[in-house]
Amino acid sequence: FVIDEGRAEEIRVQGQSVIPDHLYRVVTSDFVADGGDRIITVTPLHRAALPVLLRDVFIDHFRELGTLDPRIEGRITIR
């Protein structure tokens, strides 16, 4: 997506433009979902707690990967 004057524009999911009335599933931390750090979020139609913390999923995944290869992918552009 593109950030233009503080707003997200040209949002794409798997290379396709977002469909306005389509339902998308998003996984995030409770902190962000609860508006932590005054982040404005989209009001969910349904919110479900998972039996695992997102933090622990990341930790396990990174341990499986071993050495990380961080790089800039260009998925977010700021105008």
PDB file of C-alpha atoms in Angstrom:
ATOM      1  CA  PHE A   1       0.000   0.000   0.000  1.00  0.00           C
ATOM      2  CA  VAL A   2       0.882   3.663  -0.247  1.00  0.00           C
ATOM      3  CA  ILE A   3       0.767   6.129   2.630  1.00  0.00           C
ATOM      4  CA  ASP A   4      -0.323   9.510   1.277  1.00  0.00           C
ATOM      5  CA  GLU A   5      -0.812  12.391   3.725  1.00  0.00           C
ATOM      6  CA  GLY A   6      -1.151   9.927   6.593  1.00  0.00           C
ATOM      7  CA  ARG A   7      -3.774   7.762   4.867  1.00  0.00           C
ATOM      8  CA  ALA A   8      -3.391   4.250   3.470  1.00  0.00           C
ATOM      9  CA  GLU A   9      -4.118   4.235  -0.271  1.00  0.00           C
ATOM     10  CA  GLU A  10      -3.836   1.661  -3.073  1.00  0.00           C
ATOM     11  CA  ILE A  11      -4.199  -1.217  -0.610  1.00  0.00           C
ATOM     12  CA  ARG A  12      -3.674  -4.640  -2.174  1.00  0.00           C
ATOM     13  CA  VAL A  13      -4.018  -8.166  -0.805  1.00  0.00           C
ATOM     14  CA  GLN A  14      -2.043 -10.860  -2.621  1.00  0.00           C
ATOM     15  CA  GLY A  15      -1.554  -8.428  -5.512  1.00  0.00           C
ATOM     16  CA  GLN A  16      -5.262  -7.669  -5.923  1.00  0.00           C
ATOM     17  CA  SER A  17      -7.052  -4.413  -5.055  1.00  0.00           C
ATOM     18  CA  VAL A  18      -9.107  -4.595  -1.876  1.00  0.00           C
ATOM     19  CA  ILE A  19     -12.774  -5.284  -2.572  1.00  0.00           C
ATOM     20  CA  PRO A  20     -14.854  -2.825  -0.467  1.00  0.00           C
ATOM     21  CA  ASP A  21     -17.573  -5.268   0.711  1.00  0.00           C
ATOM     22  CA  HIS A  22     -15.308  -8.321   0.945  1.00  0.00           C
ATOM     23  CA  LEU A  23     -14.585  -9.880   4.333  1.00  0.00           C
ATOM     24  CA  TYR A  24     -10.866 -10.129   5.196  1.00  0.00           C
ATOM     25  CA  ARG A  25      -9.348 -11.993   8.134  1.00  0.00           C
ATOM     26  CA  VAL A  26      -6.576 -10.212  10.033  1.00  0.00           C
ATOM     27  CA  VAL A  27      -4.370 -11.424  12.853  1.00  0.00           C
ATOM     28  CA  THR A  28      -2.915  -8.859  15.221  1.00  0.00           C
ATOM     29  CA  SER A  29      -1.897  -8.492  18.844  1.00  0.00           C
ATOM     30  CA  ASP A  30      -4.403  -7.605  21.567  1.00  0.00           C
ATOM     31  CA  PHE A  31      -2.431  -4.392  22.133  1.00  0.00           C
ATOM     32  CA  VAL A  32      -3.058  -3.183  18.574  1.00  0.00           C
ATOM     33  CA  ALA A  33      -6.636  -4.526  18.438  1.00  0.00           C
ATOM     34  CA  ASP A  34      -7.452  -2.649  21.645  1.00  0.00           C
ATOM     35  CA  GLY A  35      -6.169   0.625  20.172  1.00  0.00           C
ATOM     36  CA  GLY A  36      -2.873   0.517  22.068  1.00  0.00           C
ATOM     37  CA  ASP A  37      -0.631   3.517  21.557  1.00  0.00           C
ATOM     38  CA  ARG A  38      -3.731   5.329  20.197  1.00  0.00           C
ATOM     39  CA  ILE A  39      -3.622   3.375  16.934  1.00  0.00           C
ATOM     40  CA  ILE A  40      -6.865   3.760  15.018  1.00  0.00           C
ATOM     41  CA  THR A  41      -8.117   0.323  14.045  1.00  0.00           C
ATOM     42  CA  VAL A  42     -10.921  -1.055  11.939  1.00  0.00           C
ATOM     43  CA  THR A  43     -13.836  -2.234  14.055  1.00  0.00           C
ATOM     44  CA  PRO A  44     -14.024  -6.014  13.640  1.00  0.00           C
ATOM     45  CA  LEU A  45     -17.252  -7.825  12.821  1.00  0.00           C
ATOM     46  CA  HIS A  46     -16.003 -10.718  14.923  1.00  0.00           C
ATOM     47  CA  ARG A  47     -13.065 -10.957  17.263  1.00  0.00           C
ATOM     48  CA  ALA A  48     -11.745 -14.255  18.541  1.00  0.00           C
ATOM     49  CA  ALA A  49      -9.039 -14.890  21.096  1.00  0.00           C
ATOM     50  CA  LEU A  50      -6.527 -17.528  20.067  1.00  0.00           C
ATOM     51  CA  PRO A  51      -5.007 -20.077  22.448  1.00  0.00           C
ATOM     52  CA  VAL A  52      -1.495 -18.821  21.627  1.00  0.00           C
ATOM     53  CA  LEU A  53       0.153 -15.410  21.811  1.00  0.00           C
ATOM     54  CA  LEU A  54       1.166 -13.872  18.485  1.00  0.00           C
ATOM     55  CA  ARG A  55       4.564 -13.144  20.054  1.00  0.00           C
ATOM     56  CA  ASP A  56       5.109 -16.861  20.666  1.00  0.00           C
ATOM     57  CA  VAL A  57       4.150 -17.718  17.078  1.00  0.00           C
ATOM     58  CA  PHE A  58       6.804 -15.273  15.825  1.00  0.00           C
ATOM     59  CA  ILE A  59       9.437 -16.620  18.221  1.00  0.00           C
ATOM     60  CA  ASP A  60       8.773 -20.219  17.150  1.00  0.00           C
ATOM     61  CA  HIS A  61       8.844 -19.269  13.463  1.00  0.00           C
ATOM     62  CA  PHE A  62      12.120 -17.372  13.773  1.00  0.00           C
ATOM     63  CA  ARG A  63      13.697 -20.273  15.653  1.00  0.00           C
ATOM     64  CA  GLU A  64      12.679 -22.612  12.810  1.00  0.00           C
ATOM     65  CA  LEU A  65      14.178 -20.249  10.218  1.00  0.00           C
ATOM     66  CA  GLY A  66      17.508 -20.053  11.980  1.00  0.00           C
ATOM     67  CA  THR A  67      19.457 -17.169  10.476  1.00  0.00           C
ATOM     68  CA  LEU A  68      17.268 -14.265   9.413  1.00  0.00           C
ATOM     69  CA  ASP A  69      17.831 -12.412   6.143  1.00  0.00           C
ATOM     70  CA  PRO A  70      16.125  -9.027   6.639  1.00  0.00           C
ATOM     71  CA  ARG A  71      15.606  -6.891   3.552  1.00  0.00           C
ATOM     72  CA  ILE A  72      13.471  -4.045   2.334  1.00  0.00           C
ATOM     73  CA  GLU A  73      10.718  -5.461   0.131  1.00  0.00           C
ATOM     74  CA  GLY A  74       9.096  -2.209  -0.982  1.00  0.00           C
ATOM     75  CA  ARG A  75       5.584  -3.259   0.037  1.00  0.00           C
ATOM     76  CA  ILE A  76       4.893   0.099   1.705  1.00  0.00           C
ATOM     77  CA  THR A  77       5.548   3.414  -0.048  1.00  0.00           C
ATOM     78  CA  ILE A  78       5.323   6.828   1.619  1.00  0.00           C
ATOM     79  CA  ARG A  79       4.513   9.787  -0.612  1.00  0.00           C
TER      80      ARG A  79
END
